[in-house]
PDB file of C-alpha atoms in Angstrom:
ATOM      1  CA  PHE A   1     159.402 129.408 -47.433  1.00 78.00           C
ATOM      2  CA  TYR A   2     161.028 132.189 -44.956  1.00 83.00           C
ATOM      3  CA  ALA A   3     158.147 134.487 -44.778  1.00 85.00           C
ATOM      4  CA  LEU A   4     154.403 133.179 -44.164  1.00 83.00           C
ATOM      5  CA  PRO A   5     154.742 131.906 -41.623  1.00 84.00           C
ATOM      6  CA  VAL A   6     155.820 135.936 -40.351  1.00 85.00           C
ATOM      7  CA  ILE A   7     152.511 135.996 -42.492  1.00 88.00           C
ATOM      8  CA  SER A   8     150.059 133.554 -41.000  1.00 86.00           C
ATOM      9  CA  PRO A   9     149.499 134.033 -37.293  1.00 88.00           C
ATOM     10  CA  LEU A  10     148.793 137.858 -38.191  1.00 90.00           C
ATOM     11  CA  ILE A  11     146.065 137.046 -40.154  1.00 90.00           C
ATOM     12  CA  PRO A  12     143.978 136.007 -36.647  1.00 90.00           C
ATOM     13  CA  ALA A  13     145.340 138.460 -34.704  1.00 91.00           C
ATOM     14  CA  LEU A  14     144.272 141.160 -37.163  1.00 92.00           C
ATOM     15  CA  ALA A  15     141.309 139.554 -36.707  1.00 92.00           C
ATOM     16  CA  ILE A  16     141.012 140.327 -33.060  1.00 92.00           C
ATOM     17  CA  THR A  17     140.651 143.944 -33.962  1.00 92.00           C
ATOM     18  CA  LEU A  18     137.558 142.905 -34.319  1.00 93.00           C
ATOM     19  CA  ILE A  19     136.183 142.067 -31.466  1.00 92.00           C
ATOM     20  CA  PRO A  20     134.965 144.135 -28.550  1.00 92.00           C
ATOM     21  CA  PHE A  21     136.280 144.375 -25.534  1.00 91.00           C
ATOM     22  CA  SER A  22     133.606 147.078 -24.613  1.00 89.00           C
ATOM     23  CA  PRO A  23     130.989 149.704 -26.476  1.00 86.00           C
ATOM     24  CA  GLU A  24     134.459 152.181 -26.591  1.00 84.00           C
ATOM     25  CA  TRP A  25     136.801 149.906 -26.512  1.00 83.00           C
ATOM     26  CA  VAL A  26     137.272 148.152 -29.917  1.00 83.00           C
ATOM     27  CA  MET A  27     139.888 148.816 -32.475  1.00 82.00           C
ATOM     28  CA  PHE A  28     138.425 149.229 -35.985  1.00 83.00           C
ATOM     29  CA  ARG A  29     134.435 149.523 -36.064  1.00 79.00           C
ATOM     30  CA  ALA A  30     133.736 147.931 -39.408  1.00 77.00           C
ATOM     31  CA  GLY A  31     130.808 149.881 -39.702  1.00 77.00           C
ATOM     32  CA  GLY A  32     128.167 147.922 -38.865  1.00 82.00           C
ATOM     33  CA  LEU A  33     129.158 145.356 -40.823  1.00 86.00           C
ATOM     34  CA  GLY A  34     131.739 143.773 -37.551  1.00 87.00           C
ATOM     35  CA  LEU A  35     130.932 140.365 -37.981  1.00 91.00           C
ATOM     36  CA  PRO A  36     131.040 139.549 -42.069  1.00 92.00           C
ATOM     37  CA  LEU A  37     134.732 140.982 -42.160  1.00 93.00           C
ATOM     38  CA  PHE A  38     135.863 139.143 -39.587  1.00 92.00           C
ATOM     39  CA  LEU A  39     134.677 135.628 -40.877  1.00 91.00           C
ATOM     40  CA  ALA A  40     135.980 137.033 -44.576  1.00 90.00           C
ATOM     41  CA  ILE A  41     139.735 138.304 -42.667  1.00 91.00           C
ATOM     42  CA  ALA A  42     139.269 134.054 -41.087  1.00 86.00           C
ATOM     43  CA  SER A  43     138.054 132.484 -44.035  1.00 84.00           C
ATOM     44  CA  ILE A  44     141.923 133.756 -45.754  1.00 86.00           C
ATOM     45  CA  THR A  45     143.615 131.688 -42.969  1.00 81.00           C
ATOM     46  CA  PRO A  46     144.162 128.828 -44.178  1.00 80.00           C
ATOM     47  CA  VAL A  47     145.865 129.912 -47.478  1.00 83.00           C
ATOM     48  CA  PRO A  48     149.586 131.140 -45.548  1.00 83.00           C
ATOM     49  CA  ILE A  49     149.523 127.386 -44.011  1.00 80.00           C
ATOM     50  CA  PHE A  50     148.728 125.757 -47.627  1.00 80.00           C
ATOM     51  CA  LEU A  51     151.253 127.651 -49.079  1.00 84.00           C
ATOM     52  CA  ILE A  52     153.710 126.481 -46.105  1.00 81.00           C
ATOM     53  CA  GLY A  53     152.903 122.982 -47.038  1.00 77.00           C
ATOM     54  CA  TRP A  54     153.697 123.375 -50.416  1.00 78.00           C
ATOM     55  CA  ALA A  55     156.734 125.672 -49.863  1.00 79.00           C
ATOM     56  CA  SER A  56     158.413 122.779 -47.572  1.00 76.00           C
ATOM     57  CA  ASN A  57     158.746 120.230 -50.427  1.00 78.00           C
ATOM     58  CA  ASN A  58     158.222 117.961 -48.669  1.00 80.00           C
ATOM     59  CA  LYS A  59     154.922 114.499 -48.817  1.00 79.00           C
ATOM     60  CA  PHE A  60     154.292 115.047 -45.532  1.00 80.00           C
ATOM     61  CA  THR A  61     153.744 118.656 -45.169  1.00 81.00           C
ATOM     62  CA  LEU A  62     152.302 118.049 -48.902  1.00 80.00           C
ATOM     63  CA  ILE A  63     149.704 116.201 -47.158  1.00 79.00           C
ATOM     64  CA  SER A  64     148.838 118.150 -44.250  1.00 79.00           C
ATOM     65  CA  CYS A  65     148.228 121.606 -46.233  1.00 79.00           C
ATOM     66  CA  LEU A  66     145.241 119.562 -48.453  1.00 80.00           C
ATOM     67  CA  ARG A  67     143.814 118.269 -44.731  1.00 80.00           C
ATOM     68  CA  THR A  68     144.393 121.275 -43.927  1.00 81.00           C
ATOM     69  CA  ALA A  69     142.184 122.811 -47.313  1.00 80.00           C
ATOM     70  CA  TYR A  70     140.137 120.078 -46.690  1.00 81.00           C
ATOM     71  CA  LEU A  71     139.177 120.925 -42.505  1.00 81.00           C
ATOM     72  CA  PHE A  72     138.999 124.510 -43.067  1.00 81.00           C
ATOM     73  CA  ILE A  73     137.107 124.654 -46.151  1.00 82.00           C
ATOM     74  CA  SER A  74     134.443 121.944 -44.599  1.00 83.00           C
ATOM     75  CA  ALA A  75     134.301 123.264 -40.281  1.00 84.00           C
ATOM     76  CA  GLU A  76     133.826 126.857 -41.602  1.00 85.00           C
ATOM     77  CA  ILE A  77     130.187 125.914 -43.532  1.00 88.00           C
ATOM     78  CA  PRO A  78     129.094 125.160 -39.958  1.00 89.00           C
ATOM     79  CA  LEU A  79     130.489 128.046 -38.393  1.00 89.00           C
ATOM     80  CA  PHE A  80     129.345 131.120 -40.901  1.00 90.00           C
ATOM     81  CA  LEU A  81     125.457 129.548 -40.917  1.00 92.00           C
ATOM     82  CA  SER A  82     125.343 129.977 -36.932  1.00 93.00           C
ATOM     83  CA  ALA A  83     127.250 133.327 -36.776  1.00 92.00           C
ATOM     84  CA  VAL A  84     124.842 134.197 -39.531  1.00 92.00           C
ATOM     85  CA  SER A  85     121.967 132.910 -37.547  1.00 93.00           C
ATOM     86  CA  VAL A  86     123.116 135.114 -34.204  1.00 94.00           C
ATOM     87  CA  ALA A  87     122.839 137.924 -36.511  1.00 93.00           C
ATOM     88  CA  ALA A  88     119.411 137.125 -37.337  1.00 93.00           C
ATOM     89  CA  LEU A  89     118.589 136.976 -34.461  1.00 92.00           C
ATOM     90  CA  ALA A  90     119.998 140.787 -32.839  1.00 92.00           C
ATOM     91  CA  GLY A  91     119.042 142.443 -36.326  1.00 91.00           C
ATOM     92  CA  THR A  92     122.404 143.490 -37.327  1.00 92.00           C
ATOM     93  CA  PHE A  93     125.541 142.997 -38.829  1.00 92.00           C
ATOM     94  CA  ASP A  94     127.530 145.296 -35.808  1.00 92.00           C
ATOM     95  CA  LEU A  95     129.644 142.903 -32.912  1.00 93.00           C
ATOM     96  CA  VAL A  96     128.881 146.159 -29.997  1.00 91.00           C
ATOM     97  CA  GLU A  97     125.102 145.515 -30.734  1.00 92.00           C
ATOM     98  CA  ILE A  98     125.449 142.036 -30.806  1.00 93.00           C
ATOM     99  CA  VAL A  99     126.908 142.471 -27.491  1.00 93.00           C
ATOM    100  CA  GLU A 100     124.274 144.847 -26.223  1.00 92.00           C
ATOM    101  CA  ALA A 101     121.460 142.632 -27.507  1.00 93.00           C
ATOM    102  CA  GLN A 102     122.816 139.826 -25.162  1.00 91.00           C
ATOM    103  CA  ALA A 103     122.034 143.036 -21.941  1.00 89.00           C
ATOM    104  CA  GLU A 104     119.171 140.623 -20.833  1.00 89.00           C
ATOM    105  CA  MET A 105     119.542 136.677 -22.029  1.00 91.00           C
ATOM    106  CA  TRP A 106     122.529 135.213 -23.736  1.00 93.00           C
ATOM    107  CA  PHE A 107     122.040 133.894 -27.183  1.00 93.00           C
ATOM    108  CA  ILE A 108     123.893 130.255 -25.835  1.00 94.00           C
ATOM    109  CA  VAL A 109     119.757 129.656 -24.686  1.00 92.00           C
ATOM    110  CA  PRO A 110     118.518 130.672 -28.040  1.00 92.00           C
ATOM    111  CA  GLN A 111     120.647 129.681 -29.969  1.00 92.00           C
ATOM    112  CA  ILE A 112     122.101 126.449 -28.104  1.00 94.00           C
ATOM    113  CA  ILE A 113     122.706 124.694 -30.729  1.00 94.00           C
ATOM    114  CA  GLY A 114     124.015 127.006 -33.027  1.00 92.00           C
ATOM    115  CA  PHE A 115     126.510 126.963 -29.981  1.00 94.00           C
ATOM    116  CA  ILE A 116     127.448 123.797 -29.753  1.00 94.00           C
ATOM    117  CA  VAL A 117     128.420 123.794 -34.083  1.00 93.00           C
ATOM    118  CA  PHE A 118     129.994 126.438 -33.490  1.00 94.00           C
ATOM    119  CA  PHE A 119     131.928 125.594 -30.744  1.00 92.00           C
ATOM    120  CA  VAL A 120     132.387 122.503 -32.673  1.00 90.00           C
ATOM    121  CA  GLY A 121     133.490 124.582 -35.363  1.00 88.00           C
ATOM    122  CA  ILE A 122     136.110 125.779 -33.965  1.00 89.00           C
ATOM    123  CA  LEU A 123     138.062 122.862 -32.678  1.00 87.00           C
ATOM    124  CA  ALA A 124     137.966 121.840 -36.455  1.00 82.00           C
ATOM    125  CA  GLU A 125     139.195 125.592 -36.848  1.00 81.00           C
ATOM    126  CA  SER A 126     141.985 125.964 -34.923  1.00 78.00           C
ATOM    127  CA  GLU A 127     143.233 121.640 -35.658  1.00 75.00           C
ATOM    128  CA  ARG A 128     142.100 121.073 -32.556  1.00 75.00           C
ATOM    129  CA  VAL A 129     141.223 117.318 -31.390  1.00 73.00           C
ATOM    130  CA  PRO A 130     139.588 115.337 -32.975  1.00 75.00           C
ATOM    131  CA  PHE A 131     139.923 117.566 -35.803  1.00 74.00           C
ATOM    132  CA  ASP A 132     143.486 117.550 -35.878  1.00 75.00           C
ATOM    133  CA  ILE A 133     144.916 115.439 -39.428  1.00 71.00           C
ATOM    134  CA  PRO A 134     146.866 118.246 -40.619  1.00 69.00           C
ATOM    135  CA  VAL A 135     149.058 117.993 -37.697  1.00 77.00           C
ATOM    136  CA  ALA A 136     148.828 113.777 -36.505  1.00 68.00           C
ATOM    137  CA  GLU A 137     152.183 113.801 -35.460  1.00 66.00           C
ATOM    138  CA  GLN A 138     151.708 109.576 -35.511  1.00 65.00           C
ATOM    139  CA  GLU A 139     151.643 109.260 -39.197  1.00 67.00           C
ATOM    140  CA  ILE A 140     152.514 113.282 -41.044  1.00 68.00           C
ATOM    141  CA  VAL A 141     155.500 113.676 -38.761  1.00 71.00           C
ATOM    142  CA  LEU A 142     153.954 117.676 -37.408  1.00 73.00           C
ATOM    143  CA  GLY A 143     152.163 117.903 -40.566  1.00 73.00           C
ATOM    144  CA  TRP A 144     152.223 121.490 -42.578  1.00 73.00           C
ATOM    145  CA  ARG A 145     154.490 122.239 -39.488  1.00 76.00           C
ATOM    146  CA  THR A 146     157.724 119.581 -39.900  1.00 79.00           C
ATOM    147  CA  GLU A 147     160.527 121.303 -41.520  1.00 76.00           C
ATOM    148  CA  PHE A 148     160.706 124.966 -39.541  1.00 78.00           C
ATOM    149  CA  THR A 149     163.277 125.362 -36.156  1.00 77.00           C
ATOM    150  CA  GLY A 150     163.279 128.023 -34.728  1.00 84.00           C
ATOM    151  CA  ILE A 151     161.613 131.224 -34.488  1.00 86.00           C
ATOM    152  CA  LEU A 152     159.352 130.847 -37.548  1.00 83.00           C
ATOM    153  CA  PHE A 153     158.627 126.851 -36.157  1.00 84.00           C
ATOM    154  CA  GLY A 154     157.557 129.164 -32.934  1.00 85.00           C
ATOM    155  CA  LEU A 155     155.520 131.734 -35.545  1.00 86.00           C
ATOM    156  CA  THR A 156     153.909 128.889 -36.397  1.00 82.00           C
ATOM    157  CA  MET A 157     152.391 127.203 -33.734  1.00 83.00           C
ATOM    158  CA  MET A 158     151.991 130.727 -33.090  1.00 86.00           C
ATOM    159  CA  THR A 159     149.108 131.021 -35.714  1.00 83.00           C
ATOM    160  CA  GLU A 160     147.605 127.947 -34.213  1.00 83.00           C
ATOM    161  CA  TYR A 161     146.791 129.489 -30.961  1.00 87.00           C
ATOM    162  CA  VAL A 162     146.296 133.517 -32.344  1.00 90.00           C
ATOM    163  CA  SER A 163     143.510 131.014 -34.287  1.00 89.00           C
ATOM    164  CA  LEU A 164     142.344 130.278 -30.658  1.00 89.00           C
ATOM    165  CA  CYS A 165     141.558 132.771 -29.466  1.00 92.00           C
ATOM    166  CA  ALA A 166     140.931 134.191 -32.380  1.00 93.00           C
ATOM    167  CA  TRP A 167     137.654 132.184 -32.722  1.00 92.00           C
ATOM    168  CA  SER A 168     136.951 132.021 -28.812  1.00 93.00           C
ATOM    169  CA  LEU A 169     136.934 135.432 -28.524  1.00 94.00           C
ATOM    170  CA  LEU A 170     134.097 134.869 -31.327  1.00 94.00           C
ATOM    171  CA  LEU A 171     132.093 133.068 -30.048  1.00 95.00           C
ATOM    172  CA  VAL A 172     132.124 134.771 -26.522  1.00 95.00           C
ATOM    173  CA  THR A 173     131.090 137.993 -28.554  1.00 95.00           C
ATOM    174  CA  LEU A 174     127.801 135.767 -30.692  1.00 94.00           C
ATOM    175  CA  TYR A 175     127.074 133.635 -27.529  1.00 94.00           C
ATOM    176  CA  LEU A 176     128.279 134.432 -24.137  1.00 91.00           C
ATOM    177  CA  GLY A 177     126.934 137.750 -23.795  1.00 89.00           C
ATOM    178  CA  GLY A 178     130.363 139.919 -24.676  1.00 88.00           C
ATOM    179  CA  TYR A 179     131.543 142.304 -22.372  1.00 90.00           C
ATOM    180  CA  GLN A 180     127.996 142.051 -20.469  1.00 90.00           C
ATOM    181  CA  GLY A 181     128.702 140.881 -16.961  1.00 86.00           C
ATOM    182  CA  PRO A 182     128.364 143.117 -12.855  1.00 87.00           C
ATOM    183  CA  MET A 183     130.352 145.207 -11.793  1.00 85.00           C
ATOM    184  CA  ILE A 184     133.979 143.699 -10.349  1.00 85.00           C
ATOM    185  CA  PHE A 185     136.718 146.259 -10.717  1.00 80.00           C
ATOM    186  CA  GLY A 186     136.045 149.886  -9.694  1.00 77.00           C
ATOM    187  CA  SER A 187     135.761 151.175 -13.559  1.00 85.00           C
ATOM    188  CA  PRO A 188     132.962 149.876 -15.460  1.00 85.00           C
ATOM    189  CA  LEU A 189     135.734 149.903 -18.888  1.00 87.00           C
ATOM    190  CA  ALA A 190     137.931 147.528 -16.710  1.00 89.00           C
ATOM    191  CA  SER A 191     135.197 144.636 -15.785  1.00 91.00           C
ATOM    192  CA  GLN A 192     134.489 144.836 -19.096  1.00 91.00           C
ATOM    193  CA  ILE A 193     137.697 144.289 -19.906  1.00 92.00           C
ATOM    194  CA  ALA A 194     137.728 141.865 -17.340  1.00 92.00           C
ATOM    195  CA  TRP A 195     134.556 139.677 -17.985  1.00 93.00           C
ATOM    196  CA  VAL A 196     135.796 139.233 -21.848  1.00 93.00           C
ATOM    197  CA  LEU A 197     139.280 138.224 -20.973  1.00 94.00           C
ATOM    198  CA  ILE A 198     137.333 135.591 -18.119  1.00 94.00           C
ATOM    199  CA  LYS A 199     135.043 133.791 -20.768  1.00 95.00           C
ATOM    200  CA  LEU A 200     137.905 133.815 -23.704  1.00 95.00           C
ATOM    201  CA  GLY A 201     140.025 131.630 -21.012  1.00 93.00           C
ATOM    202  CA  VAL A 202     136.716 129.826 -19.594  1.00 94.00           C
ATOM    203  CA  VAL A 203     136.275 128.767 -23.289  1.00 94.00           C
ATOM    204  CA  VAL A 204     140.236 128.019 -23.840  1.00 93.00           C
ATOM    205  CA  ALA A 205     141.129 125.948 -21.415  1.00 92.00           C
ATOM    206  CA  ILE A 206     138.518 123.509 -22.628  1.00 91.00           C
ATOM    207  CA  ILE A 207     139.587 123.591 -25.597  1.00 88.00           C
ATOM    208  CA  ILE A 208     142.947 122.561 -24.271  1.00 86.00           C
ATOM    209  CA  LEU A 209     141.619 120.766 -21.667  1.00 86.00           C
ATOM    210  CA  LEU A 210     139.936 117.831 -24.815  1.00 83.00           C
ATOM    211  CA  ARG A 211     143.608 118.292 -26.129  1.00 77.00           C
ATOM    212  CA  THR A 212     145.414 116.513 -22.765  1.00 76.00           C
ATOM    213  CA  VAL A 213     142.117 114.106 -21.678  1.00 78.00           C
ATOM    214  CA  PHE A 214     141.860 112.593 -25.386  1.00 73.00           C
ATOM    215  CA  PRO A 215     144.891 112.453 -26.668  1.00 69.00           C
ATOM    216  CA  ARG A 216     145.135 111.475 -30.095  1.00 65.00           C
ATOM    217  CA  LEU A 217     145.456 107.297 -30.528  1.00 63.00           C
ATOM    218  CA  ARG A 218     148.466 105.892 -32.298  1.00 60.00           C
ATOM    219  CA  ILE A 219     147.372 103.921 -35.323  1.00 59.00           C
ATOM    220  CA  ASP A 220     148.873 100.192 -35.670  1.00 59.00           C
ATOM    221  CA  PRO A 221     148.632  98.659 -38.882  1.00 54.00           C
TER     222      PRO A 221
END
């Protein structure tokens, strides 16, 4: 109960180490298998969430952890298929080589349907509107986070936002050219890192905007 909120944000944070911020700045290159390793690590995320709901010994958290398992498993299938289609187009599983393959044209153009599917999958993986049933305030208080307060509650919220950043970075890498972009600083490395962060900021802002524009409606009997 106390250890799982500490462990849960570390899993998506570990996946972020595979994202290339420049050809030279990749924390872990993974021997050309960055994409499948990212997906493998990210697929572990619902496990601690499920265990948190079970360990809380509360009917609301139990309902929420079951919803989380259903939601994540359902979302991972289209996410993985979209990611594999990008790998097939680039001819590699290496994330750096996938970004380099987008030097002339971002993959969002030939893979627009895959981009839309991947974006919707990110909403589900990060429990954002309209896929927020695991934390439905009007039905099950705050879902699997209900029994936590203080720093432990903060860590459970961190899990959601670290996961959002991890999947958004993968979206930027696969479809939006990653670190590709015109020189905006004197250093190529600084420009490449800046482009990744700018694209990440735009994607995250759109996802958070959806929660603001389309609030969860109250369910009346």
